[in-house]
């Protein structure tokens, strides 16, 4: 019942994957602390400190905490007001032979900061895996609709035609940049290592009787045992909080990409050919009231509105936008925290980072899962797209018509004036009367255009208005998307990637 009568963050209780939620769980955090204490003890023993085999073995056998140990640690923390010392004490109770050497020479940030770096690197790997799958799904979508003409929009006003697939490549290009940036941030992650209270390693120098070489070797050994290729060469008590800035920046940028994609989809889902409803009334045509161009998945039992039963709200895309905004602003926490770290450290970073770091990764995880779910179920309505094109294309084709007349010996200025008058008449039909755009019919009826009337259908073929969009899609997928996903790390996750299911 506790989960129902106390606040639970919806990031973990409602949306996030079990894997990401577990990564930042208390169980995994304190288990990781114990592994770090074990790694330190193994390295110190290897370099000659008097640590028994039994101490090492007892630590190995008790890396996971049970409920009783969590309760003990909570009681100790309440008494000591220090979480690390509470867990040192708790670990020592179950590994008594190691009680005297747990945390030997270390400062609290040995476990807290090194653990955070482990979590950040693992979380970035999870994000990269999900992002690669999203890219693969949108690439398939772009390929499928590479040559399906659709209205382009500038200033959210109808503009020159593009294709559905070409528009998807605009999303894909930004996702590829996110993949590059997040991978770079992940691959740059180092280890804080064994640096001591203010980063000088003074305590370890004392442990090894002034032997600088052994202190350096200890740092190298612990870093290697903990699975990192290098440790940051200098630190204060903490690793530089600028690392958090460097990590959250590409996640925030991913949030901007996801928000843009989801917003485009929301707009496409709202684009309806409104005047068709008038035609429906007057001509008794049976036309779908949901005249979206593109629609996100909508399940057969899904309810769009508690009041308006006909509604098909784009709730997935709206959720992406909502959470992406949160993801984008979390970067500000890291920036402000890094900027106020006085000298070798202050503790005003701690409470903030306990919230901002896990939330950034949980949010990115949710955004990507939802985006994958959307990408795998996008529905395109070619007839609706065609209707919208039919309303705008006649106006766009006027220049082609003028050029065709000139090629037949006509006068360009005269043709321009003819088209101008007919265009205004057709615009009146559309804007004032809610009728179809009948510009082409007016052209067909005007004897002036007799020389090109047999060319009108070809002049109005939407595929002739999309330029090189299909070829751009093909080249982009081949030269940019395929090489990015050919990375061995991403090949495996894409190959085994199953469909994304949402819990709510």
mmCIF file with all atom_site columns, C-alpha atoms in Angstrom, residues 220-346:
data_model
loop_
_atom_site.group_PDB
_atom_site.id
_atom_site.type_symbol
_atom_site.label_atom_id
_atom_site.label_alt_id
_atom_site.label_comp_id
_atom_site.label_asym_id
_atom_site.label_entity_id
_atom_site.label_seq_id
_atom_site.pdbx_PDB_ins_code
_atom_site.Cartn_x
_atom_site.Cartn_y
_atom_site.Cartn_z
_atom_site.occupancy
_atom_site.B_iso_or_equiv
_atom_site.pdbx_formal_charge
_atom_site.auth_seq_id
_atom_site.auth_comp_id
_atom_site.auth_asym_id
_atom_site.auth_atom_id
_atom_site.pdbx_PDB_model_num
ATOM 1   C CA . UNK A 1 220 ? 45.309  2.728  -12.240 1.00 0.00 ? 220 UNK A CA 1
ATOM 2   C CA . UNK A 1 221 ? 44.372  -0.658 -10.785 1.00 0.00 ? 221 UNK A CA 1
ATOM 3   C CA . UNK A 1 222 ? 41.061  0.448  -9.287  1.00 0.00 ? 222 UNK A CA 1
ATOM 4   C CA . UNK A 1 223 ? 40.173  2.210  -12.521 1.00 0.00 ? 223 UNK A CA 1
ATOM 5   C CA . UNK A 1 224 ? 40.935  -0.924 -14.537 1.00 0.00 ? 224 UNK A CA 1
ATOM 6   C CA . UNK A 1 225 ? 39.120  -3.303 -12.155 1.00 0.00 ? 225 UNK A CA 1
ATOM 7   C CA . UNK A 1 226 ? 36.087  -1.006 -12.272 1.00 0.00 ? 226 UNK A CA 1
ATOM 8   C CA . UNK A 1 227 ? 35.953  -1.289 -16.063 1.00 0.00 ? 227 UNK A CA 1
ATOM 9   C CA . UNK A 1 228 ? 37.261  2.108  -17.194 1.00 0.00 ? 228 UNK A CA 1
ATOM 10  C CA . UNK A 1 229 ? 40.093  2.779  -19.609 1.00 0.00 ? 229 UNK A CA 1
ATOM 11  C CA . UNK A 1 230 ? 41.248  5.907  -17.851 1.00 0.00 ? 230 UNK A CA 1
ATOM 12  C CA . UNK A 1 231 ? 40.726  8.114  -14.803 1.00 0.00 ? 231 UNK A CA 1
ATOM 13  C CA . UNK A 1 232 ? 40.502  11.883 -14.906 1.00 0.00 ? 232 UNK A CA 1
ATOM 14  C CA . UNK A 1 233 ? 44.085  13.109 -14.387 1.00 0.00 ? 233 UNK A CA 1
ATOM 15  C CA . UNK A 1 234 ? 43.127  15.671 -11.754 1.00 0.00 ? 234 UNK A CA 1
ATOM 16  C CA . UNK A 1 235 ? 40.048  16.055 -9.572  1.00 0.00 ? 235 UNK A CA 1
ATOM 17  C CA . UNK A 1 236 ? 39.035  17.924 -6.479  1.00 0.00 ? 236 UNK A CA 1
ATOM 18  C CA . UNK A 1 237 ? 37.069  15.988 -3.886  1.00 0.00 ? 237 UNK A CA 1
ATOM 19  C CA . UNK A 1 238 ? 34.570  15.342 -6.703  1.00 0.00 ? 238 UNK A CA 1
ATOM 20  C CA . UNK A 1 239 ? 34.943  14.811 -10.401 1.00 0.00 ? 239 UNK A CA 1
ATOM 21  C CA . UNK A 1 240 ? 34.290  18.098 -12.173 1.00 0.00 ? 240 UNK A CA 1
ATOM 22  C CA . UNK A 1 241 ? 30.586  18.830 -12.362 1.00 0.00 ? 241 UNK A CA 1
ATOM 23  C CA . UNK A 1 242 ? 31.273  20.064 -15.879 1.00 0.00 ? 242 UNK A CA 1
ATOM 24  C CA . UNK A 1 243 ? 31.113  16.366 -16.814 1.00 0.00 ? 243 UNK A CA 1
ATOM 25  C CA . UNK A 1 244 ? 27.423  16.444 -15.903 1.00 0.00 ? 244 UNK A CA 1
ATOM 26  C CA . UNK A 1 245 ? 27.008  19.471 -18.172 1.00 0.00 ? 245 UNK A CA 1
ATOM 27  C CA . UNK A 1 246 ? 28.724  17.573 -20.967 1.00 0.00 ? 246 UNK A CA 1
ATOM 28  C CA . UNK A 1 247 ? 26.422  14.587 -20.489 1.00 0.00 ? 247 UNK A CA 1
ATOM 29  C CA . UNK A 1 248 ? 23.106  16.383 -20.105 1.00 0.00 ? 248 UNK A CA 1
ATOM 30  C CA . UNK A 1 249 ? 23.734  18.695 -23.084 1.00 0.00 ? 249 UNK A CA 1
ATOM 31  C CA . UNK A 1 250 ? 23.242  15.998 -25.779 1.00 0.00 ? 250 UNK A CA 1
ATOM 32  C CA . UNK A 1 251 ? 20.278  14.612 -23.840 1.00 0.00 ? 251 UNK A CA 1
ATOM 33  C CA . UNK A 1 252 ? 18.687  18.058 -23.831 1.00 0.00 ? 252 UNK A CA 1
ATOM 34  C CA . UNK A 1 253 ? 19.419  18.314 -27.552 1.00 0.00 ? 253 UNK A CA 1
ATOM 35  C CA . UNK A 1 254 ? 17.705  14.949 -28.048 1.00 0.00 ? 254 UNK A CA 1
ATOM 36  C CA . UNK A 1 255 ? 14.727  16.420 -26.206 1.00 0.00 ? 255 UNK A CA 1
ATOM 37  C CA . UNK A 1 256 ? 14.591  19.269 -28.719 1.00 0.00 ? 256 UNK A CA 1
ATOM 38  C CA . UNK A 1 257 ? 14.695  16.800 -31.622 1.00 0.00 ? 257 UNK A CA 1
ATOM 39  C CA . UNK A 1 258 ? 11.963  14.617 -30.171 1.00 0.00 ? 258 UNK A CA 1
ATOM 40  C CA . UNK A 1 259 ? 9.788   17.646 -29.424 1.00 0.00 ? 259 UNK A CA 1
ATOM 41  C CA . UNK A 1 260 ? 10.147  18.860 -33.004 1.00 0.00 ? 260 UNK A CA 1
ATOM 42  C CA . UNK A 1 261 ? 9.237   15.452 -34.465 1.00 0.00 ? 261 UNK A CA 1
ATOM 43  C CA . UNK A 1 262 ? 6.256   15.030 -32.161 1.00 0.00 ? 262 UNK A CA 1
ATOM 44  C CA . UNK A 1 263 ? 5.071   18.568 -32.894 1.00 0.00 ? 263 UNK A CA 1
ATOM 45  C CA . UNK A 1 264 ? 5.216   17.914 -36.639 1.00 0.00 ? 264 UNK A CA 1
ATOM 46  C CA . UNK A 1 265 ? 3.147   14.773 -36.122 1.00 0.00 ? 265 UNK A CA 1
ATOM 47  C CA . UNK A 1 266 ? 0.633   16.639 -33.986 1.00 0.00 ? 266 UNK A CA 1
ATOM 48  C CA . UNK A 1 267 ? 0.269   19.257 -36.704 1.00 0.00 ? 267 UNK A CA 1
ATOM 49  C CA . UNK A 1 268 ? -0.125  16.605 -39.397 1.00 0.00 ? 268 UNK A CA 1
ATOM 50  C CA . UNK A 1 269 ? -2.778  14.912 -37.280 1.00 0.00 ? 269 UNK A CA 1
ATOM 51  C CA . UNK A 1 270 ? -4.706  18.170 -37.079 1.00 0.00 ? 270 UNK A CA 1
ATOM 52  C CA . UNK A 1 271 ? -4.581  19.012 -40.795 1.00 0.00 ? 271 UNK A CA 1
ATOM 53  C CA . UNK A 1 272 ? -8.110  18.446 -41.976 1.00 0.00 ? 272 UNK A CA 1
ATOM 54  C CA . UNK A 1 273 ? -9.722  19.432 -45.255 1.00 0.00 ? 273 UNK A CA 1
ATOM 55  C CA . UNK A 1 274 ? -12.393 21.461 -43.528 1.00 0.00 ? 274 UNK A CA 1
ATOM 56  C CA . UNK A 1 275 ? -14.482 22.375 -46.548 1.00 0.00 ? 275 UNK A CA 1
ATOM 57  C CA . UNK A 1 276 ? -15.037 18.708 -47.346 1.00 0.00 ? 276 UNK A CA 1
ATOM 58  C CA . UNK A 1 277 ? -17.461 18.718 -44.460 1.00 0.00 ? 277 UNK A CA 1
ATOM 59  C CA . UNK A 1 278 ? -19.553 21.281 -46.339 1.00 0.00 ? 278 UNK A CA 1
ATOM 60  C CA . UNK A 1 279 ? -19.428 19.111 -49.442 1.00 0.00 ? 279 UNK A CA 1
ATOM 61  C CA . UNK A 1 280 ? -20.435 16.171 -47.272 1.00 0.00 ? 280 UNK A CA 1
ATOM 62  C CA . UNK A 1 281 ? -23.571 18.028 -46.211 1.00 0.00 ? 281 UNK A CA 1
ATOM 63  C CA . UNK A 1 282 ? -24.596 19.279 -49.633 1.00 0.00 ? 282 UNK A CA 1
ATOM 64  C CA . UNK A 1 283 ? -23.681 16.210 -51.685 1.00 0.00 ? 283 UNK A CA 1
ATOM 65  C CA . UNK A 1 284 ? -24.265 13.423 -49.123 1.00 0.00 ? 284 UNK A CA 1
ATOM 66  C CA . UNK A 1 285 ? -20.726 12.117 -49.596 1.00 0.00 ? 285 UNK A CA 1
ATOM 67  C CA . UNK A 1 286 ? -19.409 9.604  -47.099 1.00 0.00 ? 286 UNK A CA 1
ATOM 68  C CA . UNK A 1 287 ? -16.090 11.058 -45.960 1.00 0.00 ? 287 UNK A CA 1
ATOM 69  C CA . UNK A 1 288 ? -14.087 10.188 -42.838 1.00 0.00 ? 288 UNK A CA 1
ATOM 70  C CA . UNK A 1 289 ? -14.365 12.985 -40.272 1.00 0.00 ? 289 UNK A CA 1
ATOM 71  C CA . UNK A 1 290 ? -10.776 12.282 -39.197 1.00 0.00 ? 290 UNK A CA 1
ATOM 72  C CA . UNK A 1 291 ? -9.032  13.674 -42.247 1.00 0.00 ? 291 UNK A CA 1
ATOM 73  C CA . UNK A 1 292 ? -5.495  13.609 -40.885 1.00 0.00 ? 292 UNK A CA 1
ATOM 74  C CA . UNK A 1 293 ? -2.577  13.327 -43.282 1.00 0.00 ? 293 UNK A CA 1
ATOM 75  C CA . UNK A 1 294 ? -0.528  11.243 -40.849 1.00 0.00 ? 294 UNK A CA 1
ATOM 76  C CA . UNK A 1 295 ? -1.712  9.739  -37.594 1.00 0.00 ? 295 UNK A CA 1
ATOM 77  C CA . UNK A 1 296 ? 0.062   8.138  -34.657 1.00 0.00 ? 296 UNK A CA 1
ATOM 78  C CA . UNK A 1 297 ? -1.067  4.674  -33.510 1.00 0.00 ? 297 UNK A CA 1
ATOM 79  C CA . UNK A 1 298 ? -4.581  4.589  -32.091 1.00 0.00 ? 298 UNK A CA 1
ATOM 80  C CA . UNK A 1 299 ? -5.730  1.309  -30.551 1.00 0.00 ? 299 UNK A CA 1
ATOM 81  C CA . UNK A 1 300 ? -9.184  -0.127 -31.118 1.00 0.00 ? 300 UNK A CA 1
ATOM 82  C CA . UNK A 1 301 ? -10.107 0.218  -27.433 1.00 0.00 ? 301 UNK A CA 1
ATOM 83  C CA . UNK A 1 302 ? -8.353  3.551  -26.897 1.00 0.00 ? 302 UNK A CA 1
ATOM 84  C CA . UNK A 1 303 ? -10.475 6.473  -25.703 1.00 0.00 ? 303 UNK A CA 1
ATOM 85  C CA . UNK A 1 304 ? -9.609  9.880  -27.118 1.00 0.00 ? 304 UNK A CA 1
ATOM 86  C CA . UNK A 1 305 ? -11.833 11.955 -24.851 1.00 0.00 ? 305 UNK A CA 1
ATOM 87  C CA . UNK A 1 306 ? -14.067 11.291 -21.879 1.00 0.00 ? 306 UNK A CA 1
ATOM 88  C CA . UNK A 1 307 ? -16.673 13.637 -23.368 1.00 0.00 ? 307 UNK A CA 1
ATOM 89  C CA . UNK A 1 308 ? -16.126 13.696 -27.130 1.00 0.00 ? 308 UNK A CA 1
ATOM 90  C CA . UNK A 1 309 ? -16.298 10.071 -28.194 1.00 0.00 ? 309 UNK A CA 1
ATOM 91  C CA . UNK A 1 310 ? -15.185 10.730 -31.773 1.00 0.00 ? 310 UNK A CA 1
ATOM 92  C CA . UNK A 1 311 ? -11.839 12.304 -30.736 1.00 0.00 ? 311 UNK A CA 1
ATOM 93  C CA . UNK A 1 312 ? -8.528  10.677 -31.722 1.00 0.00 ? 312 UNK A CA 1
ATOM 94  C CA . UNK A 1 313 ? -6.107  12.836 -29.761 1.00 0.00 ? 313 UNK A CA 1
ATOM 95  C CA . UNK A 1 314 ? -2.379  12.371 -30.479 1.00 0.00 ? 314 UNK A CA 1
ATOM 96  C CA . UNK A 1 315 ? -1.637  11.548 -26.841 1.00 0.00 ? 315 UNK A CA 1
ATOM 97  C CA . UNK A 1 316 ? 1.666   9.775  -27.551 1.00 0.00 ? 316 UNK A CA 1
ATOM 98  C CA . UNK A 1 317 ? 3.104   12.744 -29.412 1.00 0.00 ? 317 UNK A CA 1
ATOM 99  C CA . UNK A 1 318 ? 1.755   15.074 -26.749 1.00 0.00 ? 318 UNK A CA 1
ATOM 100 C CA . UNK A 1 319 ? 3.495   12.982 -24.084 1.00 0.00 ? 319 UNK A CA 1
ATOM 101 C CA . UNK A 1 320 ? 6.758   13.189 -26.037 1.00 0.00 ? 320 UNK A CA 1
ATOM 102 C CA . UNK A 1 321 ? 6.474   16.977 -26.158 1.00 0.00 ? 321 UNK A CA 1
ATOM 103 C CA . UNK A 1 322 ? 5.584   17.212 -22.486 1.00 0.00 ? 322 UNK A CA 1
ATOM 104 C CA . UNK A 1 323 ? 8.492   15.099 -21.274 1.00 0.00 ? 323 UNK A CA 1
ATOM 105 C CA . UNK A 1 324 ? 10.939  16.524 -23.817 1.00 0.00 ? 324 UNK A CA 1
ATOM 106 C CA . UNK A 1 325 ? 10.442  19.967 -22.317 1.00 0.00 ? 325 UNK A CA 1
ATOM 107 C CA . UNK A 1 326 ? 11.411  18.539 -18.938 1.00 0.00 ? 326 UNK A CA 1
ATOM 108 C CA . UNK A 1 327 ? 14.452  16.867 -20.467 1.00 0.00 ? 327 UNK A CA 1
ATOM 109 C CA . UNK A 1 328 ? 15.589  20.115 -22.074 1.00 0.00 ? 328 UNK A CA 1
ATOM 110 C CA . UNK A 1 329 ? 15.440  22.165 -18.862 1.00 0.00 ? 329 UNK A CA 1
ATOM 111 C CA . UNK A 1 330 ? 17.324  19.624 -16.722 1.00 0.00 ? 330 UNK A CA 1
ATOM 112 C CA . UNK A 1 331 ? 20.507  20.716 -18.486 1.00 0.00 ? 331 UNK A CA 1
ATOM 113 C CA . UNK A 1 332 ? 20.134  24.011 -16.621 1.00 0.00 ? 332 UNK A CA 1
ATOM 114 C CA . UNK A 1 333 ? 20.531  22.197 -13.311 1.00 0.00 ? 333 UNK A CA 1
ATOM 115 C CA . UNK A 1 334 ? 23.910  20.844 -14.385 1.00 0.00 ? 334 UNK A CA 1
ATOM 116 C CA . UNK A 1 335 ? 25.066  24.226 -15.672 1.00 0.00 ? 335 UNK A CA 1
ATOM 117 C CA . UNK A 1 336 ? 24.147  26.053 -12.504 1.00 0.00 ? 336 UNK A CA 1
ATOM 118 C CA . UNK A 1 337 ? 25.569  23.351 -10.245 1.00 0.00 ? 337 UNK A CA 1
ATOM 119 C CA . UNK A 1 338 ? 28.900  23.330 -12.084 1.00 0.00 ? 338 UNK A CA 1
ATOM 120 C CA . UNK A 1 339 ? 29.145  27.104 -11.883 1.00 0.00 ? 339 UNK A CA 1
ATOM 121 C CA . UNK A 1 340 ? 28.898  27.298 -8.069  1.00 0.00 ? 340 UNK A CA 1
ATOM 122 C CA . UNK A 1 341 ? 31.290  24.566 -6.962  1.00 0.00 ? 341 UNK A CA 1
ATOM 123 C CA . UNK A 1 342 ? 33.576  26.518 -4.623  1.00 0.00 ? 342 UNK A CA 1
ATOM 124 C CA . UNK A 1 343 ? 37.236  25.556 -4.679  1.00 0.00 ? 343 UNK A CA 1
ATOM 125 C CA . UNK A 1 344 ? 37.590  21.788 -4.033  1.00 0.00 ? 344 UNK A CA 1
ATOM 126 C CA . UNK A 1 345 ? 33.829  21.271 -3.552  1.00 0.00 ? 345 UNK A CA 1
ATOM 127 C CA . UNK A 1 346 ? 30.625  22.272 -1.785  1.00 0.00 ? 346 UNK A CA 1
#
